[in-house]
Coordinates of C-alpha atoms in Angstrom, one line a residue:
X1376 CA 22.6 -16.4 17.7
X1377 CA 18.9 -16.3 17.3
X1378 CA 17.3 -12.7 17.2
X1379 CA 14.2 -10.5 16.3
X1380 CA 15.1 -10.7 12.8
X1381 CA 16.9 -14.3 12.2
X1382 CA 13.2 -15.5 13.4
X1383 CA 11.7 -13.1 11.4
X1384 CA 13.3 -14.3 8.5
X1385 CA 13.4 -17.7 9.2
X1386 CA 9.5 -17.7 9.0
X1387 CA 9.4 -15.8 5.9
X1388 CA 7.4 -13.1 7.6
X1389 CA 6.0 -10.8 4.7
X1390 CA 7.2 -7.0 5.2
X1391 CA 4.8 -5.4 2.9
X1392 CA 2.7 -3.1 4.8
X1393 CA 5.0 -2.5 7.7
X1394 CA 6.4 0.9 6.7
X1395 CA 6.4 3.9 9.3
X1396 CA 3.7 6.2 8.2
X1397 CA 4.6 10.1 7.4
X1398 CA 3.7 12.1 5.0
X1399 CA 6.9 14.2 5.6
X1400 CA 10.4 13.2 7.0
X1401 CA 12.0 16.0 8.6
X1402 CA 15.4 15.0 9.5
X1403 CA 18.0 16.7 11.7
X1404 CA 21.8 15.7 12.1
X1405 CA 22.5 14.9 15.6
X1406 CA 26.5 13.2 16.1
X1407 CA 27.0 11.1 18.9
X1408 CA 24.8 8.5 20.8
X1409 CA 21.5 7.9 20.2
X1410 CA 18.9 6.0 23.3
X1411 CA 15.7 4.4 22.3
X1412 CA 13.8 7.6 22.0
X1413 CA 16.8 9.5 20.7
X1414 CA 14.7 13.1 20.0
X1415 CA 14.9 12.6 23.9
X1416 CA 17.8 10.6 24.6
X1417 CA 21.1 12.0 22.7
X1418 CA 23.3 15.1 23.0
X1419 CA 19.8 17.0 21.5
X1420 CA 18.5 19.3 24.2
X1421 CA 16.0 17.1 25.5
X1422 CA 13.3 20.0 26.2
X1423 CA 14.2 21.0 22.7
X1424 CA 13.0 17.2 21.7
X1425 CA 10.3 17.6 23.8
X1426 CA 9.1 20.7 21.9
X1427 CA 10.0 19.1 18.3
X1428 CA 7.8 15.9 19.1
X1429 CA 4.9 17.6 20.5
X1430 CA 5.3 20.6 17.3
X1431 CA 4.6 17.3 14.8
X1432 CA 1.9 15.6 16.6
X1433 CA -0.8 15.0 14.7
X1434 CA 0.7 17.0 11.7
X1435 CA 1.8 13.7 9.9
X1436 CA 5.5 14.7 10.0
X1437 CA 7.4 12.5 11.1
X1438 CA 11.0 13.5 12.8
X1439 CA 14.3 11.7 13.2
X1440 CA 18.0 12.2 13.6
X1441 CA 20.5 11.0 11.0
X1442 CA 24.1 11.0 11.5
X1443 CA 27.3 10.0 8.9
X1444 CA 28.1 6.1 9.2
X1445 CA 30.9 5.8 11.3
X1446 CA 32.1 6.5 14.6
X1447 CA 30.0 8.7 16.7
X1448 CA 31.7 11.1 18.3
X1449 CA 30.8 14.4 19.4
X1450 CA 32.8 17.4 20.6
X1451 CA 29.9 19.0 22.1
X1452 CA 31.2 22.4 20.3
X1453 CA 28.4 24.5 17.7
X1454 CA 28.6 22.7 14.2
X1455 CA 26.8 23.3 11.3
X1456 CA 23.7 20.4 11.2
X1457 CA 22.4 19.2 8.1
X1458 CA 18.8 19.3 8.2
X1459 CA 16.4 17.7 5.5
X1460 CA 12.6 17.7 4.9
X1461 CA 10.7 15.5 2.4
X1462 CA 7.2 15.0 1.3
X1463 CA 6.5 11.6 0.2
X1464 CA 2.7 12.4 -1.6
X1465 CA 2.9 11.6 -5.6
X1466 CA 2.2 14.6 -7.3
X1467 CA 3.9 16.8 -5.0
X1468 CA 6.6 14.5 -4.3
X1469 CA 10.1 16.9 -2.7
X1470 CA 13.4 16.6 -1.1
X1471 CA 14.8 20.5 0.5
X1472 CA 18.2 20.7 1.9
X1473 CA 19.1 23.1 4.3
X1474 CA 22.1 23.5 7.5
X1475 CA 21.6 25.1 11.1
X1476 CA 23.5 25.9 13.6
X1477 CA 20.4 26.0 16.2
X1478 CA 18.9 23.2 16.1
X1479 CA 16.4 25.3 17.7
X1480 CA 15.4 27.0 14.6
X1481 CA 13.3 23.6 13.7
X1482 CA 10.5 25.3 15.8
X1483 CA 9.5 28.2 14.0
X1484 CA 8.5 25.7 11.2
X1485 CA 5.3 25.1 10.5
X1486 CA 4.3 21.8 11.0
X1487 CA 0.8 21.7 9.3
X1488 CA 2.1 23.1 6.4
X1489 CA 4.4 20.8 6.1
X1490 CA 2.2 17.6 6.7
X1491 CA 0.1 19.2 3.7
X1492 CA 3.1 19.4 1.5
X1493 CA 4.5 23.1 1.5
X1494 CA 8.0 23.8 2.2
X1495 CA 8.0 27.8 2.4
X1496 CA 8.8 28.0 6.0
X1497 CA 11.3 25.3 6.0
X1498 CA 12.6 27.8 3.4
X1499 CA 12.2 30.7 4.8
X1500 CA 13.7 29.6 8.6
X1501 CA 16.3 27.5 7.2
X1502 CA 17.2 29.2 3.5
X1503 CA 15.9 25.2 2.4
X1504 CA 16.7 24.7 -1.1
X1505 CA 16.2 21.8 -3.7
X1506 CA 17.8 18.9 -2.4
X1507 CA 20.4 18.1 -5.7
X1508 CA 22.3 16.0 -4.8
X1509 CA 22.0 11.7 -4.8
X1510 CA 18.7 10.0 -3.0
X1511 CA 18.7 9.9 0.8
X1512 CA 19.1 6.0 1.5
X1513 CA 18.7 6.2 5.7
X1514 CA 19.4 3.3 7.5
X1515 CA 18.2 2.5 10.9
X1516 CA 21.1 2.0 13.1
X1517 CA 19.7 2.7 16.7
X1518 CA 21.2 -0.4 18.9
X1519 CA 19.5 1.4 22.0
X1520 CA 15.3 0.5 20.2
X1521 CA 17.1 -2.8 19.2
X1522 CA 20.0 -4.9 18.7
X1523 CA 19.0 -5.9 15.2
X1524 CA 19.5 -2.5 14.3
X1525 CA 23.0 -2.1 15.3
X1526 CA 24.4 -5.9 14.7
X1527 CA 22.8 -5.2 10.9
X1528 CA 22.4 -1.7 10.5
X1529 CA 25.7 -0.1 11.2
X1530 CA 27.5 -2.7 8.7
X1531 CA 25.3 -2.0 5.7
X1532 CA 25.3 1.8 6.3
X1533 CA 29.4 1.8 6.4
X1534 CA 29.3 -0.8 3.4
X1535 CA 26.8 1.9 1.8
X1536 CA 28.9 4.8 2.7
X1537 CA 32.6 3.0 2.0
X1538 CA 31.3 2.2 -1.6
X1539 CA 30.5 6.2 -2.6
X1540 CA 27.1 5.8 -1.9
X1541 CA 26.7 9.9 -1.0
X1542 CA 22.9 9.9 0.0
X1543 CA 23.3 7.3 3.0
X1544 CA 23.2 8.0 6.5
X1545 CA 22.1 6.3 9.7
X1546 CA 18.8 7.3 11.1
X1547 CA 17.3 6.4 14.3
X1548 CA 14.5 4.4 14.4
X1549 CA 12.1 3.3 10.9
X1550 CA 10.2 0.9 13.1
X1551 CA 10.3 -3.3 12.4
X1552 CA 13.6 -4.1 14.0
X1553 CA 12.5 -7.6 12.8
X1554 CA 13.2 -7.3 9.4
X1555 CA 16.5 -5.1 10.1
X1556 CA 18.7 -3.9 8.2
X1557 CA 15.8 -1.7 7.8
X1558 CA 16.3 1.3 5.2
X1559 CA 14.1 4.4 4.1
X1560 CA 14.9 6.7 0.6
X1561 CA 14.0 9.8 -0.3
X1562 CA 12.1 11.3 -1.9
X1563 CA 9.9 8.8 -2.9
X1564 CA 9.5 7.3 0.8
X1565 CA 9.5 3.4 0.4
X1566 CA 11.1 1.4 2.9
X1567 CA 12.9 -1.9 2.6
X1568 CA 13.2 -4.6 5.0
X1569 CA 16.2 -7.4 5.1
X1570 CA 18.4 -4.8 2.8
X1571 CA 21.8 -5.8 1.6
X1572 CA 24.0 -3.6 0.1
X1573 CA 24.0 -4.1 -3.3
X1574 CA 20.0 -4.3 -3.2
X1575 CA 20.1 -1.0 -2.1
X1576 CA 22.1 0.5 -4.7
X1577 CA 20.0 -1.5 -7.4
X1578 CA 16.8 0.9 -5.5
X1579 CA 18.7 3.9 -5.3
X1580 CA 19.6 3.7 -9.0
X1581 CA 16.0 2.9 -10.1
X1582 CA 15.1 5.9 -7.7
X1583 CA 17.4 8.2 -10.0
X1584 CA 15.2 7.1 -12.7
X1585 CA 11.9 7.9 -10.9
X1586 CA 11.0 4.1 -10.5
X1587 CA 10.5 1.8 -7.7
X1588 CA 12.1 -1.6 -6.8
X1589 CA 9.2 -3.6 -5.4
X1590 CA 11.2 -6.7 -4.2
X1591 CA 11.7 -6.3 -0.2
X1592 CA 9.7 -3.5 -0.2
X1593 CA 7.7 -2.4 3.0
X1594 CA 5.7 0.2 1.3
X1595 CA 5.6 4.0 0.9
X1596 CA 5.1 6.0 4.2
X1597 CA 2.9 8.4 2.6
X1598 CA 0.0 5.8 3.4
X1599 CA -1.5 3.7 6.0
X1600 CA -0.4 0.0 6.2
X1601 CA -3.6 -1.4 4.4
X1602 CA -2.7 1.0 1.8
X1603 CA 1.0 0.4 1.7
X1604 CA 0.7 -3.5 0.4
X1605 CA -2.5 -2.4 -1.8
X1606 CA -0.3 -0.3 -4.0
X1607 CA 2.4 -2.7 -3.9
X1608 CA -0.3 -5.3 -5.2
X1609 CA -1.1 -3.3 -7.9
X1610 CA 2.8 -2.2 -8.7
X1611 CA 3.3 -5.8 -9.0
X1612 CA 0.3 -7.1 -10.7
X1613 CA 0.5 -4.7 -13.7
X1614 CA 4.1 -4.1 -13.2
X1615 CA 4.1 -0.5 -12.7
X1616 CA 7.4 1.0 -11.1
X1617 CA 7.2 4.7 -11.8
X1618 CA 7.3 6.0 -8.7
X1619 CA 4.4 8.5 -8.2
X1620 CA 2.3 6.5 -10.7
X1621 CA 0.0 5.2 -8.3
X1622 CA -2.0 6.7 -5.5
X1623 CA -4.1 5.5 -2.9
X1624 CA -7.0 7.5 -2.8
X1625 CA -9.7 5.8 -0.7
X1626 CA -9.9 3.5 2.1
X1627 CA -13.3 1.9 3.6
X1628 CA -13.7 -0.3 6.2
X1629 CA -11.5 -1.0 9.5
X1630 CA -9.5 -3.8 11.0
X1631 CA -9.5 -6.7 9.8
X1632 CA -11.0 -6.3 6.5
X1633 CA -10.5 -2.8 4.0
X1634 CA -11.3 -2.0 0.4
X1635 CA -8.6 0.1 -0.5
X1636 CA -8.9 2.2 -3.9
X1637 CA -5.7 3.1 -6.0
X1638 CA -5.8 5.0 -8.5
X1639 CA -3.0 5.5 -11.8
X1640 CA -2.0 8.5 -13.3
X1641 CA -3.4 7.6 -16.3
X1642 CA -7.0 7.1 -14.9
X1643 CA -7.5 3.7 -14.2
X1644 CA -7.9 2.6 -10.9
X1645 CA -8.3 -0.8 -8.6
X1646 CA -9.9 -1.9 -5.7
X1647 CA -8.0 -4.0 -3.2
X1648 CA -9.2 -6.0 -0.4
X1649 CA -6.7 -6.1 2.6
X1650 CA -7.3 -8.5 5.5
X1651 CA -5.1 -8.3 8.5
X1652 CA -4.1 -11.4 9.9
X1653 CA -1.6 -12.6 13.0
X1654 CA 1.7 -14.1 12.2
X1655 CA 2.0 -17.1 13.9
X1656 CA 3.1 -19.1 15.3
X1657 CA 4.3 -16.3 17.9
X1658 CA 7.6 -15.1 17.9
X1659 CA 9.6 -11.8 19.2
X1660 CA 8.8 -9.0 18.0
X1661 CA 11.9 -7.0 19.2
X1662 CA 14.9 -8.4 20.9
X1663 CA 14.0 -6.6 23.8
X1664 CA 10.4 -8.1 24.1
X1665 CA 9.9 -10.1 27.2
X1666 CA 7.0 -12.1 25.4
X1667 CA 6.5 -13.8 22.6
X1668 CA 4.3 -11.7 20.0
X1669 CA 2.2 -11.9 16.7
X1670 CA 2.3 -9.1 14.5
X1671 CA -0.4 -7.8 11.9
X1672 CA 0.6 -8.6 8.9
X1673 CA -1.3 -7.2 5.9
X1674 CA -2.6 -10.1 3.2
X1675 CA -4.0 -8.9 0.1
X1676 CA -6.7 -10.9 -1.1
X1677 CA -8.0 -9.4 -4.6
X1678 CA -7.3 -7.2 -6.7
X1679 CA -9.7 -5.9 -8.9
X1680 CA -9.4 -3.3 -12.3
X1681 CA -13.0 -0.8 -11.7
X1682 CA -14.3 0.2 -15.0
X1683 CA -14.6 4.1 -15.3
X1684 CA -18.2 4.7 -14.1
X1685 CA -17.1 2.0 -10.7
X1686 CA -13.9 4.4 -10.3
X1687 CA -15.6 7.3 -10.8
X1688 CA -18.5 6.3 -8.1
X1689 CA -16.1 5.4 -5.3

């Protein structure tokens, strides 16, 4: 059966530089069904997922329900809802943990605040706390944004889950069905494209350790897409893994062509050039795509070491 993602893979379609962008992930539990714009389209009040979506626009938090792999029943009666929030920025890199029983409650957060990186009201409205247990390993299993996501999804979520993997969860949608099973983990916020099980707990064991697995990576969400493979260039050109090691601190220019500026921890930065290109030939982009498409993909074409005064300057 050819789909979105056997084509996908069958032309060796790059995925760095396709993550979803957020800053923060704030997640809420939602059991049962999910439809293809579940804030909207589960057993969640939809005026209540109305209110969340238009409380994060433009805050660079990004929300989505999770559920426990399995079968998705709901008995419609008040439970207790995990809810989870994570900021994905290195330096002030955090996972909080905190339960509800109104979902409701997710509106007296403040959104800004949490786009910049502070928790306090997501601790104050919720009773957050330090998130201590294993790393959040969310795979997309929404069948309803595309089929790719359940056919491939919902096994390696169960497989994740059936193994003792304690962090993993289904979430609803991560964007690029085609390169399903599609996974994000937290804290760090890199997401992985074409992810098999025991992949994943190779990343979530490096992610215990603070370090990054670069191999199928789509990038961290904490930045843009031209940004997103830049710093993977560089994790992979001086072999860098620690995971808030690198940040991208500057972009300049615009589709198709950027100069994107990363910097280390330990001072030394690089300049990347990025060109956006079209994957061709076309193919679909989702299984539900009536036309044939091709997507941006993001090429890195240098990468280049500044000296001090040339990092200093840009």
């Amino acid at each position: 059966m050819s789909t979105c993602s056997t084509v996908s893979h069958d032309l060796d379609e790059p995925v760095s530089g396709t993550a979803a962008t957020a800053r923060t992930w704030l997640l809420l539990e939602q059991p049962g069904p999910w439809g293809a714009k579940a804030l909207t389209s589960s057993h969640l009040d939809p005026a209540l997922g109305r209110a969340l979506e238009a409380a994060a626009q433009d805050t660079r938090v990004r929300i989505a329900l999770i559920r426990r792999p399995g079968r998705h029943a709901d008995s419609g009666k008040p439970t207790t809802r995990q809810v989870y929030a994570a900021h994905t920025v290195p330096g002030n890199v955090w996972l909080r943990s905190a339960t509800t029983r109104d979902p409701g409650d997710l509106l007296d957060l403040d959104f800004a605040a949490l786009g910049r990186g502070e928790h306090a009201t997501f601790d104050s409205v919720l009773g957050g706390r330090p998130h201590t247990g294993d790393p959040l390993a969310l795979v997309c299993t929404n069948g309803k944004r595309d089929r790719c996501c359940a056919l491939l999804g919902r096994p390696l979520a169960a497989e994740l889950a059936a193994s003792g993997v304690e962090g993993a969860w289904e979430v609803t949608h991560l964007g690029g069905h085609r390169f399903s099973p599609t996974l994000l983990v937290l804290p760090y916020g890199y997401a992985y494209g074409r992810a098999e099980a025991h992949a994943v707990k190779e990343v979530l064991h490096r992610v215990q350790e603070g370090r990054i697995v670069v191999e199928g990576c789509r990038g961290s969400s904490a930045w843009e897409r031209p940004g997103q493979a830049a710093e993977l260039a560089v994790r992979t050109a001086v072999r860098e893994y620690a995971a808030e090691a690198l940040t991208v601190v500057r972009t300049d220019g615009a589709a198709p062509h950027w100069e994107v500026t990363v910097a280390h921890a330990d001072g030394r930065h690089w300049r990347v050039l990025v060109a956006q290109t079209a994957s061709l030939p076309p193919r679909p982009e989702s299984c539900g795509a009536s036309a044939l498409g091709s997507p941006a993909r993001m090429d890195v074409v240098a990468v280049h070491e500044l000296r001090t005064s040339a990092a200093l300057a840009s």
